[in-house]
XYZ file of C-alpha atoms in Angstrom:
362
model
C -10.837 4.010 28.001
C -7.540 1.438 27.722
C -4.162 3.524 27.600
C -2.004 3.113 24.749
C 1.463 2.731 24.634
C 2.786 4.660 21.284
C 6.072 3.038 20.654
C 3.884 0.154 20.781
C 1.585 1.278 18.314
C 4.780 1.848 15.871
C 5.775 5.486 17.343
C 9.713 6.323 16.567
C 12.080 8.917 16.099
C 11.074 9.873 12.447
C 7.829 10.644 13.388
C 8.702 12.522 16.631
C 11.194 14.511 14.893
C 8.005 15.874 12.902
C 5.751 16.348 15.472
C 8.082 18.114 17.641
C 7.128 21.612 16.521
C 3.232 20.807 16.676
C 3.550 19.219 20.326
C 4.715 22.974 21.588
C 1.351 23.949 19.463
C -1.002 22.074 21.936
C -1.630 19.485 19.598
C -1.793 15.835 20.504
C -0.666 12.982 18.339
C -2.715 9.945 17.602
C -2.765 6.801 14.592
C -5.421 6.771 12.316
C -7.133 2.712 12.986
C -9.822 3.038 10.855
C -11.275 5.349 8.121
C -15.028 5.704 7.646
C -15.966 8.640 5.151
C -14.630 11.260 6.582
C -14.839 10.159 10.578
C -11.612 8.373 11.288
C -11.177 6.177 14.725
C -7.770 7.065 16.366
C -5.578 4.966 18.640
C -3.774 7.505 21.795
C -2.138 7.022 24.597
C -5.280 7.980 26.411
C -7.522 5.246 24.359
C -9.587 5.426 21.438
C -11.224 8.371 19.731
C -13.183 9.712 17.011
C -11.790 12.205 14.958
C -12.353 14.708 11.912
C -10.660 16.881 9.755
C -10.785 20.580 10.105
C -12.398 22.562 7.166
C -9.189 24.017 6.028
C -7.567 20.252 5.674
C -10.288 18.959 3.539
C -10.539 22.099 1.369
C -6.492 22.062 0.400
C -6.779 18.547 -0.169
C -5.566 18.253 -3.859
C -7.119 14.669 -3.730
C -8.447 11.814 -1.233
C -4.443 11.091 -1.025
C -3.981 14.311 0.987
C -6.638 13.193 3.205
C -5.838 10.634 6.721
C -5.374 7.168 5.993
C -5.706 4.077 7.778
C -1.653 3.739 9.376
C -1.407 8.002 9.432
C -0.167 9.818 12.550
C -1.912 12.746 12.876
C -1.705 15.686 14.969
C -5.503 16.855 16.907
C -6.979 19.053 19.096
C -9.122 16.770 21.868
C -12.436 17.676 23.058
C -13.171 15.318 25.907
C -16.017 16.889 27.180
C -17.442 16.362 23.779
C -15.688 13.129 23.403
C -14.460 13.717 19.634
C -11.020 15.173 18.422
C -10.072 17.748 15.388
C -7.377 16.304 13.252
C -5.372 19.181 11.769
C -2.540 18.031 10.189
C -0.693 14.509 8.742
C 2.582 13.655 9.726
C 5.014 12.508 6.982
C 4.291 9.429 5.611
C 7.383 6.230 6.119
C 6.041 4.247 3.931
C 2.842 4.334 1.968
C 1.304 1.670 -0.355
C -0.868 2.844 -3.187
C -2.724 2.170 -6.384
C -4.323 4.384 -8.860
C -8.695 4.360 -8.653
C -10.316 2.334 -10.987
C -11.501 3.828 -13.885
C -10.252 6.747 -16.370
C -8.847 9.648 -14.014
C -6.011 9.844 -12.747
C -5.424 9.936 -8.887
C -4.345 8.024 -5.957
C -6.092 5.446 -4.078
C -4.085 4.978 -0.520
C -3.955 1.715 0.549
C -2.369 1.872 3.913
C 0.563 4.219 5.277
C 3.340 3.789 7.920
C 4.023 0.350 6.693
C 6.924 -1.904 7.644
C 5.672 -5.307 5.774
C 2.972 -6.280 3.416
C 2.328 -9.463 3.134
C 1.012 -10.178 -0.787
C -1.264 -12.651 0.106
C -2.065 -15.358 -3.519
C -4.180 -18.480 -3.377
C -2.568 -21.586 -5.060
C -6.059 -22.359 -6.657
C -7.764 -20.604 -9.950
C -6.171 -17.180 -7.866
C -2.775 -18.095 -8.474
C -1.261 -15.034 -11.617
C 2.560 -14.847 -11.326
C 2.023 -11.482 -13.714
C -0.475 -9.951 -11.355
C 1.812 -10.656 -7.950
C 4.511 -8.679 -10.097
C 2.230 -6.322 -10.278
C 1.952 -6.134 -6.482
C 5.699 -6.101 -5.718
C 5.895 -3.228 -7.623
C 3.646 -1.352 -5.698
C 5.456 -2.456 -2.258
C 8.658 -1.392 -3.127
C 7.620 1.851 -4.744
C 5.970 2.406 -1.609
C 9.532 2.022 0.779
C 7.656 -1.064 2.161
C 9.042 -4.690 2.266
C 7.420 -7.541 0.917
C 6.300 -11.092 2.006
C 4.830 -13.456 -0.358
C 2.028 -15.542 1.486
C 1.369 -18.725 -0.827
C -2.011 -19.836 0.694
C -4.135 -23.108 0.108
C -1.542 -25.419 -0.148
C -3.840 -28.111 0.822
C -6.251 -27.257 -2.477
C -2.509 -27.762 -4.819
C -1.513 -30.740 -6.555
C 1.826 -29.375 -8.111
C 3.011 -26.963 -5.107
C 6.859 -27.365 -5.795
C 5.997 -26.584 -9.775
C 4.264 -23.087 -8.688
C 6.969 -22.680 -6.008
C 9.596 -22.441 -8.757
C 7.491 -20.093 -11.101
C 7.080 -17.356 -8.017
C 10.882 -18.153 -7.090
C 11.675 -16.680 -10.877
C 10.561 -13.389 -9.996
C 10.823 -13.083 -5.729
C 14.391 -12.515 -5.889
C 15.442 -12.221 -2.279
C 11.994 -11.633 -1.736
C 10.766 -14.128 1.595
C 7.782 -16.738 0.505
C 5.601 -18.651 2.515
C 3.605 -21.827 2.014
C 0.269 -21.505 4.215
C -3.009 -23.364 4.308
C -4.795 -21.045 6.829
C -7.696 -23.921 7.161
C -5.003 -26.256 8.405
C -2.744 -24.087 10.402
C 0.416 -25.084 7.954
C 2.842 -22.030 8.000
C 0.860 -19.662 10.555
C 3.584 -19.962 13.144
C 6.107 -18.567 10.210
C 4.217 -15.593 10.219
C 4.047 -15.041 13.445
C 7.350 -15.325 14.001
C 8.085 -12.498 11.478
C 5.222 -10.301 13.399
C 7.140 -8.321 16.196
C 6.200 -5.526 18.818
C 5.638 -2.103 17.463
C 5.621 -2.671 14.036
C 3.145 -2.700 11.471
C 2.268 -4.962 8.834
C -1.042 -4.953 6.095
C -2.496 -8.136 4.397
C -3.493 -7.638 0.456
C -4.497 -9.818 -2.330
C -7.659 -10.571 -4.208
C -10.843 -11.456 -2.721
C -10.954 -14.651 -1.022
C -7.495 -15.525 -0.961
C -8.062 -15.713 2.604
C -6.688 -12.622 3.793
C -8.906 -12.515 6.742
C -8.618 -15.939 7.689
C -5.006 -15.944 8.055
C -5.314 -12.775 10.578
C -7.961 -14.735 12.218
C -5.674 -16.986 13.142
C -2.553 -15.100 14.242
C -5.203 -13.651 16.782
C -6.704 -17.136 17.804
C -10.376 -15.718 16.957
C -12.425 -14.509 14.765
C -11.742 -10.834 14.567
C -12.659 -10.833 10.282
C -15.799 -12.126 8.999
C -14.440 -14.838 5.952
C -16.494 -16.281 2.917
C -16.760 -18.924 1.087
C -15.343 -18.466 -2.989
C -16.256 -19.774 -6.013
C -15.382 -22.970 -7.582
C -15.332 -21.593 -10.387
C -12.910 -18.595 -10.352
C -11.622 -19.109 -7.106
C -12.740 -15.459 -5.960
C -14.577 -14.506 -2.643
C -17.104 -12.060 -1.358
C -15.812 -8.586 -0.182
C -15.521 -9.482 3.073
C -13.420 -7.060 4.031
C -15.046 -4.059 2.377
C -12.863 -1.153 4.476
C -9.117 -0.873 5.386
C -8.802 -1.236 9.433
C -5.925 -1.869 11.624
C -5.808 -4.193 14.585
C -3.695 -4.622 17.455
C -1.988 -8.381 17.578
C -1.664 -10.429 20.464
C 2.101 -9.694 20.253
C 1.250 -5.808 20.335
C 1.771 -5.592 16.371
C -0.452 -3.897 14.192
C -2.063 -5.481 11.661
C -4.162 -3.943 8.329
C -6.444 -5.724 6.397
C -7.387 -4.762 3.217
C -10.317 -5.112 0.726
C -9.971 -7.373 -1.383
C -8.396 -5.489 -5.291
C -9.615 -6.848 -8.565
C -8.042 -4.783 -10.423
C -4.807 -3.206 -10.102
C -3.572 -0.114 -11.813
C -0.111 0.724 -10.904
C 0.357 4.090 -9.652
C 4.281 5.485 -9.156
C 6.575 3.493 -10.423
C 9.796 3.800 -11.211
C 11.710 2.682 -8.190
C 9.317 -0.512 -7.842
C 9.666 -1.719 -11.140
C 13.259 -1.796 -10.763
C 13.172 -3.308 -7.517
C 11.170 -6.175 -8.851
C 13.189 -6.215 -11.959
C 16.188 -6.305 -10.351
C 17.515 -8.985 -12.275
C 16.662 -7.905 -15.472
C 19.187 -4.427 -14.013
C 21.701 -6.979 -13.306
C 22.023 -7.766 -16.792
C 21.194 -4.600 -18.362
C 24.432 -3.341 -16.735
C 26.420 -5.556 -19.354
C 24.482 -3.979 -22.486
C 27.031 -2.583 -25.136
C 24.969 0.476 -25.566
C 24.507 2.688 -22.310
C 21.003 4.061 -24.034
C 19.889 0.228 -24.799
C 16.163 -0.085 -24.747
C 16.077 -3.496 -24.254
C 13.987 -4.266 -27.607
C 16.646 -4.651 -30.935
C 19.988 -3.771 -30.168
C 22.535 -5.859 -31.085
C 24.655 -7.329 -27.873
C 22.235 -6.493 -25.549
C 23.114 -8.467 -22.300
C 18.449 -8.847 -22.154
C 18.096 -10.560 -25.592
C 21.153 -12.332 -25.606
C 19.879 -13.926 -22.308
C 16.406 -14.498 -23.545
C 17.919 -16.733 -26.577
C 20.744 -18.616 -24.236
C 17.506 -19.639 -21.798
C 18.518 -18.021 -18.840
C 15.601 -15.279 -18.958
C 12.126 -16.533 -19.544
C 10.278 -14.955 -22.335
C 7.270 -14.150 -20.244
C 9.304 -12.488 -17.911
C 10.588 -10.218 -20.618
C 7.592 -9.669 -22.005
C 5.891 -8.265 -18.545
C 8.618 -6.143 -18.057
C 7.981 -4.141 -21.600
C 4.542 -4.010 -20.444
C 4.973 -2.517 -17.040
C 7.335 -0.488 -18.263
C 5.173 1.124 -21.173
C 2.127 1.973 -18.414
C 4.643 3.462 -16.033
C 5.317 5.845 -19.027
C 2.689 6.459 -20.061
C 0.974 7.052 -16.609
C 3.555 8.990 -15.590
C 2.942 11.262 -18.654
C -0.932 11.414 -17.418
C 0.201 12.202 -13.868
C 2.000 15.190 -15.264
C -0.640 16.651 -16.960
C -3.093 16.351 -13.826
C -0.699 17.950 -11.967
C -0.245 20.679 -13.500
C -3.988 20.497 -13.854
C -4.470 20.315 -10.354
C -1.977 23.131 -9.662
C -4.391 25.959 -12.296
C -6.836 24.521 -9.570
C -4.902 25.589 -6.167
C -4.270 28.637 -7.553
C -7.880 29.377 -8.024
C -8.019 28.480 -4.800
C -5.910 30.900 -3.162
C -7.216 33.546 -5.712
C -10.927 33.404 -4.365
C -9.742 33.179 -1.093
C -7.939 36.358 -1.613
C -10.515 38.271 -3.267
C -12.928 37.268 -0.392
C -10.365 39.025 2.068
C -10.462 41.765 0.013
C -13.824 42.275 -0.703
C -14.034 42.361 3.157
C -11.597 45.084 3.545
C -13.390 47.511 1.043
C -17.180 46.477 2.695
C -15.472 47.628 6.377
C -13.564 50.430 4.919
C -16.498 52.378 3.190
């Protein structure tokens, strides 16, 4: 088995400083590479193993959320003999990028965790939606992650500086980067952001050419890729599970399925992160309480009608902002929900104890 170097595999100081405690336990610490129901492959400093949860993790688990995820340190109990390892506990989570699952309930999909960049990866064919990459910065910056735009298929464009401008309107000081991965434009940019020790996940629709690009920061073919559609411009699942490799320049790198839809999860903090200039002006609204929608010498209207805030702009932002109400409403009520739940939870567990007790007792 290949020794691992942890600071290499994005080990630091926050994470130590929670691990400290478990360390004098017995436990060992290792980084969750890839998740496969619940059988996880961890990278150590002794090499690779597979892990799974104890019984007590997965029964507490409020959701899938609670559960390891593809960048998690986690704390486990090795069994070399039996070459497997007993994951008891998640470390704190830096950074975690999320989305809510598709369809009607309301819960957490995890993404990736532990994550210093994600690069929002858009094709500049039929993929290209300016409203949908909003949609994605939100969900970086809620997540304490830092964005990259990745512009691919330049070659397939015909009116590059045209789109250039439109993503410009709403990257702020956001970093963007022109790429055809078929023609090795703009790969060496991204390399040059990827650095030792830290760790960076690819996202974006299917067949934007997510794992092409990764392909070729490794110089091979690590990712199986697919053809797309003419007519839609969408791929194949490819990818079809979130798994984390180790980059030539000892980086690590997630790539993701591929997300056709994309339900916002928290946030607050995002959507004023990728608002931010729509907070700039707000801050010169006469009215402290101004929503933004009627009143009179409010700094948002008045710079709709002068033309220095597109409409569409505008328009997206009282959209995002009305399902990150109401969703946060919905979150509320499964949470409190979820917590009737626990405490059946701990009740049952309690009376089993008990019922115990009085069965030794008589």
């Amino acid at each position: 088995m290949k020794f691992l170097n942890l600071s290499k595999l994005g080990w630091n100081d926050f994470f130590a400083g929670h691990f400290s405690s478990l360390a004098s336990s017995g436990f060992e610490i290792g980084r969750v590479a890839l998740e496969n129901r619940h059988q996880y492959l961890l990278y150590t400093k002794s090499g690779e193993i597979i892990g799974e949860t104890t019984g007590k993790l997965l029964h507490f688990a409020a959701s899938t959320a609670d559960l390891p995820k593809v960048g998690d340190w986690v704390a486990f109990q090795a069994f070399p003999e039996e070459e497997k390892a007993v994951i008891h506990q998640i470390l704190p989570r830096k950074s975690i990028f999320s989305r809510k699952i598709v369809g009607r309930r309301v819960e957490e999909q995890v993404v990736a965790t532990n994550v210093d960049i994600v690069f929002i990866v858009q094709g500049l064919d039929n993929d290209f939606n300016i409203r949908r990459l909003e949609r994605y910065l939100i969900m970086v910056f809620e997540g304490k992650a830092n964005p990259v735009i990745v512009l691919n298929k330049i070659d397939l464009c015909e009116d590059i500086e045209e789109k250039l401008k439109e993503v410009q309107t709403i990257a702020g000081t956001v970093p963007i980067v022109l790429v055809s991965a078929k023609l090795d434009v703009g790969i060496d940019e991204l390399k040059a952001m990827i650095k030792e020790g830290s760790t960076y996940a690819f996202t974006g629709s299917s067949g934007v050419g997510k794992s092409t690009i990764i392909n070729k920061i490794f110089s091979e073919e690590i990712q199986k890729t697919a053809d797309v559609r003419e007519s839609d411009s969408r791929g194949k699942h490819t990818t079809t599970t979130r798994k984390m490799f180790i980059s030539p320049e000892g980086a690590l790198l997630i790539d993701t399925p591929g997300m056709r839809e994309l339900h916002l999860w928290y946030s607050e903090d995002g959507l004023s992160d990728t608002f931010s200039d729509l907070e700039e002006l707000a801050a010169s609204c006469h009215f402290s309480n101004c929503t933004y929608t009627k009143e009179t010498k409010c700094a948002i209207l008045g710079a709709i009608s002068e033309g220095e805030l597109l409409q569409e702009r505008y328009d997206s932002f009282l959209k995002l902002r009305e399902e990150s109400t109401q969703l946060a409403e919905k979150q509320s009520v499964s949470k409190f929900l979820q917590k009737k739940q626990d405490t059946k939870k701990v009740q049952r567990g309690f009376n089993k104890v008990k019922h115990k007790r009085l069965v030794i007792e008589d």
